[in-house]
Amino acid sequence: MKFGKEFSAQLVHEWEDAYMDYEALKKILKAISHFKRLEKSPTLAETSRRGIKRRPSLYRAFSGLTSICKISPRIKAEDEVILVNAMRSEEDGQEGRYHTTFLIPSEQYAGHSDDHLFFEKLDDEFNKVLNFYKKKVTDVLTEAQDLNKQMEALIALRIKVENPYIRASIHGLDVANDAGREQMEAISEVEMSAESSMHSERQDEDDEEKQIDEKVKKFRPASIDVLNRVKMNMDPHTPVSTIKAILPSSNPALSFSKVELKKAEQRIIHAFVEFHHKLRMLKRYSFLNLLAFSKILKKYDKTTSRNTSKSYMHMVDKSDLGTNDARYRINYAFIFGFKQGTEMSYRDVLLLGSGLAVLMFGGFLANLNMEMDPETQSYEALAELVPLAILIFLFLIIFCPFNIIYRSSRIFLIGCAFHSLATPFYKVILPDFFLADQVTSQVQALRNLEFYICYYGWGDFKKRSNSCQSSDVYKTFTYIVAIVPYWIRFLQSIRRLVEEKDRMHAYNGLKYFSTIVSVALRTTFDLNKSTTLRILAAVTSGVATIANTYWDMVIDWGLLRRDSKNRWLRDKLLVPHKSVYFVAMVLNAILRLAWLQTVVGVTELPFLHGKALVAIIASMEIIRRGIWNFFRLENEHLNNVGNYRAFKSVPLPFNYDDEDKSL
């Protein structure tokens, strides 16, 4: 595999714009190579030497940048082709941008404007990569300090929990007897033992002894007094924590219990695992960019027969970047927050989908065979139980406690479903509302589940008759089943509005409320035909369709941007063919008009049974949702790329008081 493809395959896609633009530099090298081939012609070479005259210039002026610092390696003067300079800023005196200049006479590179363009582009790319890397390193160092403070609080909490001789008061902590002090001193003595042996060997060196004493004090373990300044973090992720966060009387103070200690340890472990993941990704970012700079410079030296890579790579290695250890691909595992190694690949999804399709088709053939076979025609009730058996089998698979059939994915699905049902009490995250969006397209499937409960629960399958439609309870649940999915999304929008204070969630809530009204009126019209209900259902459904279609294309997909470089789309696209996006928008708008079948009153066609028509329309909505899923995740991925989000935020167990945050 060529390095360019390997480079694009291994980069962190959320940081794609922060990597070196390897392909752009390769294009400049191709232009240089093309000029070299043309230069072999004597006529063209003579024309180039006579037609282009330039004054030699070694340096360029940069506004706001002074104090040039040479950082080229020590090589022979006759071998030096370029000089790399670190420009210092007048404001803080820190090294800012790096700039490369040619040291060879101008007549030797007359007409080679692409050489200058190459190094200008190379400098820009290196400065971009270096600045991004510095920013991420600063963030990591800040997080390391926070984790260090969390560890101090955890150690103090463990000492407090495991030592029964230390008691806590409401407003502070005090030591009941010398047992607590002895334990703290014992820990200190263990860490000071190595330093004390050094004191015995250097008794005559008083100055060094004082320095060692100061270092020992710095590394002394944190006192349990730190617990006076910390509280347990209560992120509103569960119903209990949500209620505690709302009630003003709730007190998140430490209770010094083993349960509390265990929860804190689990959070700390999770935080350190994620922190280690960040370090690995940052190291990978550094390594790939270093390798890319080395590769492109070697290509330049090979093309121009010069020796520039040694000088430039010396500068790269001395920088912060070197002193630390095109496929349509969306990082869906990160978007949904799957644990590493537990996400299903497209092969797994295809296998599971194909298996379920075979199961359904097998059940259909079994039922049909029992109806047609003279030997089994007398077992009509048994034949009616085949669909129920398939449904029970599916539920058994979903709730199977054994580690088979993608157990981690099943648990993840059950958790998201439970969070959606208990929406007001759980923090809303992307997997939860994404699943709720899927359920809004499965209203007909939920109605079929309602019919199963009625048909098999009330014993109609024995008589092969359907009396559900005449039941008022069944009609009531028809409303509930149709409205609940949209009601869940409405509540999720309200919850996010309260937490994030973003008015877009209010608009999203209004959109779902309009959908609830239209669905309720369409269901009412379906049960009780009247002209008034037909008009109301048509008007409300039209308003809801316009609002939902606009939200799909503009908000969820991020398209229809008039000022975008891709007219009426968006700046960044993962699919190279722009027509795909326009076709998807047209299909989404058309398939959203499936409700017209209910309002117009088309219940069946001459060549199609009514139930088959309902199944086709329900399948069209599922297809529309599949199209929506692809472009929704694409937009979410590009949002992560735009904000360079490649890590999950991990809640920490302890929260320091405001006056202690500066420590």
XYZ file of C-alpha atoms in Angstrom:
663
model
C 0.000 0.000 0.000
C 1.297 3.470 -0.891
C 2.022 5.787 1.991
C -0.675 8.283 0.970
C -3.429 5.685 1.289
C -1.931 4.264 4.481
C -1.704 7.779 5.923
C -5.374 8.568 5.208
C -6.437 5.168 6.567
C -4.660 5.499 9.913
C -5.400 9.109 10.826
C -7.918 10.083 13.501
C -10.847 11.189 11.371
C -12.092 13.750 13.889
C -8.689 15.480 13.503
C -8.492 15.108 9.737
C -8.097 18.825 9.024
C -5.275 19.090 11.583
C -3.033 16.560 9.799
C -0.441 17.463 7.192
C -2.004 17.861 3.745
C 0.115 15.164 2.136
C -1.812 15.073 -1.146
C -1.467 18.839 -1.741
C 2.308 18.632 -1.311
C 2.430 15.677 -3.681
C 0.666 17.758 -6.335
C 3.319 20.466 -6.027
C 6.020 17.818 -6.342
C 4.397 16.575 -9.533
C 4.544 20.118 -10.921
C 8.236 20.316 -9.998
C 8.888 16.958 -11.647
C 7.043 18.081 -14.765
C 9.162 21.246 -14.919
C 12.334 19.146 -14.535
C 11.368 17.060 -17.541
C 10.651 20.131 -19.632
C 13.919 21.696 -18.486
C 15.854 18.990 -20.285
C 14.900 20.696 -23.565
C 17.761 23.134 -24.443
C 15.434 25.698 -26.004
C 13.141 25.871 -22.983
C 16.044 25.979 -20.544
C 17.652 28.915 -22.393
C 14.341 30.741 -22.491
C 13.864 30.210 -18.760
C 17.331 31.549 -17.916
C 16.945 34.654 -20.085
C 13.298 35.366 -19.405
C 13.318 35.197 -15.623
C 15.652 37.345 -13.569
C 15.313 37.602 -9.819
C 17.251 39.339 -7.144
C 18.647 36.991 -4.493
C 16.682 37.193 -1.285
C 17.282 35.052 1.787
C 14.652 36.321 4.196
C 11.105 37.591 4.092
C 9.487 40.093 6.377
C 6.764 38.872 8.726
C 4.570 41.429 10.481
C 4.739 41.029 14.241
C 7.496 38.396 14.122
C 11.121 39.190 14.961
C 14.179 37.655 16.556
C 14.992 34.899 14.054
C 16.502 31.804 15.648
C 18.502 29.452 13.394
C 17.827 25.828 14.087
C 19.387 24.058 11.082
C 21.742 21.205 11.919
C 25.479 21.417 11.702
C 26.272 20.207 8.208
C 28.800 21.236 5.635
C 28.230 24.682 4.205
C 28.397 23.406 0.619
C 25.638 20.880 1.376
C 23.228 23.386 2.907
C 20.371 24.165 0.544
C 17.803 25.591 2.976
C 17.801 27.408 6.274
C 14.912 26.850 8.679
C 14.214 29.741 11.023
C 12.111 29.849 14.168
C 10.390 33.226 14.281
C 9.807 34.643 17.758
C 6.801 36.777 18.537
C 7.283 40.305 19.834
C 4.449 39.850 22.330
C 5.664 36.931 24.431
C 9.045 36.079 22.973
C 7.953 32.489 22.359
C 8.713 30.625 19.171
C 5.788 31.144 16.827
C 6.051 30.209 13.156
C 8.771 28.372 11.285
C 10.024 29.680 7.947
C 12.324 28.122 5.324
C 14.633 30.097 3.005
C 16.928 28.966 0.175
C 20.682 29.433 0.606
C 21.639 28.762 -3.009
C 22.070 31.622 -5.512
C 18.921 32.724 -7.274
C 20.251 31.945 -10.756
C 20.417 28.260 -9.806
C 16.690 28.071 -9.148
C 15.457 30.682 -11.614
C 12.066 29.696 -12.874
C 11.548 27.228 -10.042
C 8.668 29.020 -8.374
C 7.221 25.655 -7.421
C 10.175 25.037 -5.119
C 9.300 28.136 -3.134
C 5.641 27.168 -3.220
C 6.507 23.705 -1.914
C 8.383 24.992 1.118
C 5.800 27.691 1.812
C 3.124 25.014 1.847
C 5.364 22.711 3.903
C 5.969 25.452 6.477
C 2.255 26.231 6.689
C 1.421 22.574 7.209
C 4.097 22.126 9.854
C 2.980 25.238 11.753
C -0.621 24.006 11.614
C 0.303 20.552 12.900
C 2.601 21.933 15.589
C 0.057 24.443 16.918
C -2.652 21.804 17.073
C -0.302 19.389 18.824
C 0.728 22.023 21.382
C -2.901 22.784 22.146
C -3.738 19.114 22.675
C -0.659 18.598 24.864
C -1.722 21.571 26.980
C -5.186 20.060 27.375
C -3.685 16.708 28.372
C -1.400 18.333 30.956
C -4.361 20.195 32.433
C -6.334 16.968 32.635
C -3.344 15.240 34.247
C -3.360 17.873 36.991
C -7.070 17.316 37.529
C -6.549 13.554 37.749
C -3.740 14.103 40.247
C -6.094 16.083 42.471
C -8.730 13.375 42.073
C -6.194 10.755 43.190
C -5.313 12.805 46.274
C -8.974 12.911 47.241
C -9.381 9.187 46.532
C -6.365 8.247 48.692
C -7.646 10.417 51.525
C -11.121 8.881 51.191
C -9.695 5.360 51.251
C -7.719 6.130 54.428
C -10.818 7.596 56.014
C -13.020 4.619 55.072
C -10.546 1.889 55.992
C -9.385 3.428 59.294
C -12.105 3.265 61.965
C -10.170 5.576 64.297
C -10.739 8.654 62.135
C -14.068 10.352 62.609
C -15.729 13.112 60.593
C -17.725 16.082 61.769
C -20.401 17.857 59.800
C -18.359 20.975 59.106
C -14.920 19.419 58.949
C -12.731 16.488 59.769
C -10.645 15.946 62.864
C -8.454 13.106 64.061
C -9.850 11.206 67.023
C -6.529 9.795 68.200
C -3.000 9.231 67.050
C -3.879 6.174 64.966
C -4.779 8.276 61.929
C -1.634 10.351 62.273
C 0.477 7.239 62.638
C -0.962 5.803 59.430
C -0.270 8.983 57.496
C 3.255 9.190 58.911
C 3.891 5.549 58.049
C 2.969 6.195 54.433
C 5.211 9.234 54.407
C 8.124 7.280 55.865
C 7.861 4.656 53.121
C 8.156 7.274 50.417
C 10.919 9.098 52.308
C 13.055 6.020 52.920
C 14.929 6.329 49.644
C 15.644 9.979 50.283
C 16.793 9.367 53.876
C 19.444 6.910 52.680
C 20.807 9.642 50.468
C 21.046 11.950 53.511
C 23.257 9.455 55.359
C 25.676 9.290 52.438
C 25.874 13.061 52.003
C 26.015 14.387 55.520
C 28.656 16.980 54.623
C 26.619 18.478 51.807
C 24.194 20.736 53.660
C 22.906 22.548 50.599
C 21.922 19.370 48.784
C 20.314 18.096 51.975
C 18.026 21.112 52.127
C 16.986 20.630 48.523
C 16.153 16.994 49.192
C 14.064 17.987 52.211
C 12.073 20.373 50.043
C 11.453 17.661 47.447
C 10.330 15.233 50.143
C 7.782 17.759 51.356
C 6.446 18.141 47.849
C 5.948 14.390 47.450
C 4.341 13.949 50.867
C 0.978 12.196 50.435
C -2.113 14.331 50.612
C -3.615 14.817 54.046
C -7.147 13.688 54.755
C -7.913 17.361 55.296
C -8.431 17.512 51.543
C -11.822 15.896 52.153
C -12.945 19.173 53.707
C -12.751 20.760 50.285
C -14.323 18.120 48.055
C -17.799 16.817 47.358
C -19.057 13.897 45.341
C -20.001 14.807 41.787
C -23.647 14.105 41.007
C -24.154 14.147 37.275
C -27.894 13.887 36.543
C -27.610 10.595 34.650
C -30.015 8.574 36.794
C -33.452 9.287 38.270
C -32.073 9.439 41.831
C -29.254 11.826 40.932
C -31.650 13.966 38.905
C -34.024 14.332 41.852
C -31.122 15.093 44.219
C -29.826 17.741 41.841
C -33.239 19.433 41.735
C -33.964 19.353 45.471
C -32.166 22.213 47.276
C -31.995 20.225 50.506
C -29.896 17.452 48.979
C -26.324 17.405 50.281
C -23.615 15.805 48.090
C -21.139 15.716 50.969
C -19.020 12.621 51.484
C -20.486 9.910 53.683
C -17.233 7.883 53.947
C -18.922 4.590 53.083
C -17.393 1.650 51.245
C -20.044 1.956 48.557
C -19.019 5.544 47.962
C -15.356 4.540 47.840
C -16.082 1.801 45.297
C -17.992 4.185 43.035
C -15.162 6.715 43.228
C -12.592 4.045 42.361
C -14.627 2.898 39.356
C -14.888 6.439 38.050
C -11.183 7.048 38.542
C -10.323 3.831 36.701
C -12.616 4.820 33.829
C -11.056 8.287 33.708
C -7.518 6.883 33.583
C -8.447 4.414 30.850
C -9.848 7.237 28.733
C -6.813 9.397 29.578
C -4.504 6.618 28.384
C -6.548 6.405 25.184
C -6.016 10.139 24.626
C -2.265 9.759 25.094
C -2.151 6.912 22.586
C -4.094 8.898 19.991
C -1.884 11.939 20.529
C 1.250 9.806 20.127
C -0.234 8.296 16.983
C -0.967 11.784 15.649
C 2.631 12.842 16.287
C 4.118 9.694 14.725
C 2.009 9.834 11.547
C 2.814 13.487 10.923
C 6.530 12.975 11.555
C 6.501 10.092 9.107
C 4.584 12.166 6.547
C 7.074 15.054 6.732
C 9.964 12.618 6.341
C 8.348 10.900 3.345
C 7.470 14.084 1.469
C 10.943 15.574 1.986
C 12.588 12.422 0.687
C 10.361 12.628 -2.377
C 11.413 16.260 -2.847
C 15.119 15.393 -2.561
C 14.691 12.567 -5.049
C 12.838 14.809 -7.493
C 15.205 17.811 -7.272
C 18.475 15.957 -6.505
C 19.004 18.136 -3.450
C 19.693 17.499 0.216
C 16.973 19.301 2.189
C 15.445 16.552 4.302
C 18.309 16.496 6.827
C 18.032 20.206 7.629
C 14.245 20.272 7.777
C 13.800 17.054 9.738
C 16.380 18.269 12.251
C 14.084 21.213 12.921
C 11.023 18.930 13.098
C 12.743 16.575 15.548
C 13.776 19.482 17.773
C 10.255 20.894 17.884
C 7.555 19.900 20.362
C 6.142 17.542 17.763
C 9.300 15.441 17.700
C 10.288 15.537 21.358
C 7.307 13.512 22.614
C 6.810 9.979 22.704
C -10.318 8.222 1.051
C -12.972 6.009 2.061
C -16.465 6.847 3.266
C -15.928 5.977 6.887
C -17.811 7.414 9.847
C -16.571 6.848 13.370
C -19.926 5.521 14.543
C -18.355 3.636 17.469
C -17.208 6.939 18.975
C -20.461 8.731 18.123
C -22.577 6.152 19.961
C -20.070 5.661 22.769
C -19.534 1.924 22.298
C -16.877 0.312 24.439
C -13.741 -0.399 22.476
C -13.930 -3.760 20.720
C -17.646 -4.333 21.376
C -19.135 -2.504 18.386
C -20.723 -4.520 15.592
C -19.085 -4.353 12.182
C -21.069 -4.096 8.969
C -20.533 -7.835 8.501
C -22.121 -8.506 11.884
C -25.078 -6.278 11.047
C -25.500 -7.983 7.670
C -25.296 -11.416 9.280
C -27.840 -10.515 11.957
C -30.228 -8.910 9.478
C -29.968 -11.854 7.092
C -30.538 -14.312 9.929
C -33.688 -12.519 11.063
C -34.960 -12.361 7.466
C -34.429 -16.101 7.052
C -36.206 -16.702 10.362
C -39.219 -14.642 9.279
C -39.358 -16.258 5.862
C -39.084 -19.709 7.439
C -41.980 -18.904 9.790
C -44.053 -17.694 6.841
C -43.387 -20.901 4.883
C -44.156 -23.058 7.931
C -47.486 -21.311 8.453
C -48.343 -21.582 4.763
C -47.373 -25.242 4.642
C -49.576 -26.074 7.644
C -52.496 -24.333 5.945
C -52.063 -26.192 2.667
C -51.082 -29.647 3.933
C -54.232 -31.837 4.345
C -52.639 -33.631 7.286
C -52.187 -30.430 9.305
C -55.262 -28.467 8.243
C -57.042 -29.601 11.382
C -54.393 -27.848 13.502
C -55.508 -24.346 12.615
C -54.910 -22.994 16.101
C -51.403 -24.435 16.109
C -50.644 -22.824 12.750
C -51.747 -19.466 14.149
C -49.139 -19.784 16.917
C -46.182 -19.706 14.496
C -45.927 -15.864 14.385
C -46.222 -15.743 18.177
C -43.430 -18.321 18.513
C -41.131 -16.217 16.323
C -41.893 -13.092 18.373
C -41.213 -14.893 21.666
C -37.965 -16.269 20.232
C -36.814 -12.755 19.323
C -37.551 -11.441 22.808
C -35.674 -14.377 24.321
C -32.643 -13.491 22.214
C -32.798 -9.829 23.214
C -33.036 -10.539 26.938
C -30.761 -13.591 26.951
C -28.322 -13.190 29.890
C -25.651 -15.449 28.397
C -22.665 -14.112 26.492
C -23.924 -15.145 23.056
C -25.365 -13.365 20.019
C -23.753 -9.949 20.562
C -24.483 -9.657 24.265
C -22.784 -6.255 24.714
C -24.816 -4.764 21.841
C -28.050 -6.208 23.239
C -27.341 -4.751 26.687
C -26.550 -1.404 25.070
C -29.875 -1.513 23.188
C -31.844 -2.408 26.328
C -30.161 0.392 28.264
C -30.957 2.982 25.593
C -34.566 1.781 25.421
C -34.943 2.052 29.197
C -33.404 5.536 29.225
C -35.846 6.593 26.502
C -38.853 5.321 28.439
C -37.638 7.123 31.579
C -36.639 10.230 29.632
C -37.347 12.951 32.221
C -35.098 11.256 34.778
C -32.071 10.459 32.599
C -29.599 12.719 30.894
C -30.295 12.642 27.152
C -27.354 11.514 25.030
C -27.129 10.772 21.319
C -27.773 6.984 21.463
C -30.973 7.588 23.442
C -32.604 10.117 21.153
C -31.257 8.342 18.068
C -33.063 5.173 19.161
C -36.209 7.184 19.915
C -36.052 8.578 16.368
C -35.962 5.018 15.032
C -39.051 4.109 17.055
C -41.010 7.026 15.548
C -40.657 5.226 12.210
C -41.869 1.943 13.712
C -45.381 3.023 14.704
C -46.944 0.392 12.459
C -44.735 -2.295 14.020
C -45.850 -1.172 17.488
C -49.476 -1.361 16.374
C -48.840 -4.909 15.147
C -47.410 -5.727 18.575
C -50.564 -4.299 20.115
C -52.616 -6.500 17.793
C -50.586 -9.564 18.829
C -51.362 -8.905 22.475
C -55.051 -8.558 21.711
C -55.268 -11.442 19.241
C -53.391 -13.982 21.316
C -54.201 -12.604 24.759
C -57.963 -12.655 24.263
C -57.932 -16.043 22.522
C -59.108 -14.897 19.082
C -56.478 -17.105 17.438
C -58.456 -20.195 18.486
C -61.471 -19.036 16.509
C -59.375 -17.325 13.824
C -61.487 -14.206 14.201
C -60.586 -10.605 14.947
C -62.694 -8.783 17.540
C -60.016 -6.283 18.558
C -61.319 -3.427 16.423
C -64.608 -3.394 18.326
C -62.903 -2.983 21.720
C -62.699 0.514 23.238
C -59.566 -0.493 25.137
C -57.880 -1.488 21.888
C -58.839 1.838 20.284
C -57.443 3.739 23.266
C -54.146 1.912 23.008
C -54.101 2.647 19.280
C -53.781 6.322 20.217
C -51.188 5.653 22.889
C -48.993 3.458 20.695
C -49.009 6.061 17.906
C -48.229 9.022 20.159
C -45.748 7.586 22.697
C -42.668 7.590 20.380
C -43.157 11.267 19.518
C -43.969 12.085 23.150
C -40.642 10.574 24.196
C -38.791 12.762 21.687
C -40.755 15.773 22.902
C -39.694 15.102 26.505
C -36.096 14.545 25.437
C -36.088 17.930 23.731
C -37.475 19.611 26.859
C -34.881 17.880 29.047
C -32.050 19.057 26.773
C -33.521 22.557 26.699
C -33.427 22.724 30.503
C -29.861 21.379 30.696
C -28.189 23.026 27.711
C -30.205 26.258 27.499
C -30.206 25.988 23.691
C -33.360 27.338 22.058
C -32.939 24.923 19.136
C -34.203 22.206 21.468
C -37.332 24.305 22.057
C -37.942 24.448 18.303
C -37.332 20.721 18.089
C -39.874 20.172 20.860
C -42.439 22.270 18.981
C -41.778 20.187 15.884
C -42.545 16.960 17.738
C -45.581 18.512 19.420
C -47.002 19.405 15.992
C -46.357 15.808 14.933
C -48.216 14.523 18.006
C -51.247 16.648 17.105
C -51.237 15.481 13.484
C -50.828 11.794 14.432
C -53.665 12.040 16.963
C -55.997 13.642 14.412
C -55.073 11.122 11.710
C -55.709 8.250 14.121
C -59.054 9.784 15.103
C -59.996 10.205 11.436
C -58.994 6.593 10.740
C -61.367 5.396 13.452
C -64.205 7.888 12.886
C -64.511 9.156 9.315
C -65.800 12.713 8.931
C -65.117 15.710 6.697
C -64.087 17.947 9.586
C -61.558 15.431 10.867
C -60.255 14.928 7.320
C -59.556 18.668 6.938
C -57.970 18.972 10.382
C -55.826 15.893 9.794
C -54.713 17.184 6.386
C -53.815 20.677 7.678
C -51.936 19.530 10.774
C -50.165 16.764 8.852
C -49.124 19.259 6.176
C -47.654 21.636 8.775
C -45.873 18.790 10.560
C -44.490 17.428 7.270
C -43.069 20.810 6.252
C -41.476 21.319 9.675
C -40.036 17.796 9.806
C -38.719 17.898 6.236
C -37.009 21.240 6.816
C -35.493 19.979 10.075
C -34.249 16.797 8.397
C -32.399 18.610 5.636
C -31.168 21.757 7.360
C -30.587 20.748 10.991
C -30.114 16.977 11.042
C -28.241 16.727 7.739
C -26.687 20.206 7.683
C -27.594 20.717 4.000
C -29.217 23.530 1.982
C -26.393 25.967 2.850
C -26.610 28.688 0.218
C -23.198 30.135 1.066
C -21.472 26.732 1.002
C -18.697 26.010 -1.483
C -20.871 23.053 -2.530
C -23.942 24.979 -3.624
C -27.038 24.128 -1.541
C -25.198 21.383 0.306
C -22.442 21.871 2.918
C -18.719 22.575 2.822
C -17.637 19.039 3.704
C -19.077 15.961 2.063
C -18.095 12.338 2.598
C -19.807 11.067 -0.557
C -17.948 12.356 -3.638
C -21.040 12.444 -5.863
C -23.082 15.526 -5.004
C -26.125 14.186 -6.829
C -26.537 11.587 -4.058
C -27.420 14.346 -1.587
C -30.000 15.938 -3.875
C -31.601 12.553 -4.599
C -31.719 11.823 -0.856
C -33.434 15.162 -0.150
C -36.057 14.543 -2.843
C -36.711 10.989 -1.631
C -36.983 12.152 1.975
C -39.587 14.781 1.019
C -41.605 12.311 -1.095
C -41.559 9.486 1.443
C -42.678 11.872 4.186
C -45.968 12.252 2.310
C -47.003 8.678 3.082
C -49.643 10.038 5.498
C -51.665 11.164 2.473
C -52.793 7.553 2.093
C -54.715 7.835 5.377
C -56.227 11.274 4.727
C -57.191 10.592 1.112
C -58.816 7.336 2.197
C -56.954 4.909 -0.044
C -57.244 1.740 2.032
C -56.657 -0.763 -0.765
C -55.993 -1.028 -4.489
C -57.633 -3.264 -7.123
C -54.490 -5.355 -7.365
C -53.374 -5.073 -3.732
C -54.926 -6.064 -0.420
C -55.352 -3.365 2.237
C -52.964 -5.046 4.697
C -50.325 -5.371 1.970
C -50.691 -1.649 1.211
C -50.159 -0.818 4.900
C -47.058 -3.031 4.946
C -45.644 -1.309 1.843
C -46.198 2.174 3.287
C -44.615 1.100 6.577
C -41.624 -0.254 4.626
C -41.309 3.047 2.772
C -41.025 4.856 6.101
C -38.330 2.409 7.221
C -36.417 3.079 3.985
C -36.735 6.827 4.560
C -35.422 6.404 8.100
C -32.457 4.406 6.790
C -31.560 7.245 4.407
C -31.977 9.722 7.257
C -29.687 7.644 9.481
C -26.814 7.725 7.008
C -26.770 11.485 6.497
C -27.554 12.213 10.159
C -24.489 10.247 11.292
C -22.418 11.814 8.534
C -23.329 15.275 9.793
C -22.610 14.268 13.399
C -19.234 12.904 12.349
C -18.377 16.112 10.488
C -19.420 18.147 13.531
C -16.954 16.110 15.590
C -14.305 16.710 12.933
C -15.020 20.438 12.899
C -14.646 20.641 16.673
C -11.813 18.053 16.797
C -13.822 15.888 19.194
C -12.123 12.513 19.326
C -12.506 11.669 23.022
C -15.389 10.937 25.331
C -15.919 13.156 28.356
C -15.561 11.100 31.513
C -17.245 12.250 34.773
C -14.868 12.485 37.727
C -15.904 11.388 41.226
C -14.859 14.471 43.212
C -15.674 18.129 42.873
C -13.362 20.608 44.595
C -14.834 23.741 46.136
C -14.404 26.996 44.215
C -11.714 28.295 46.527
C -9.669 25.163 45.945
C -9.797 25.093 42.144
C -6.727 27.239 41.903
C -4.619 24.711 43.783
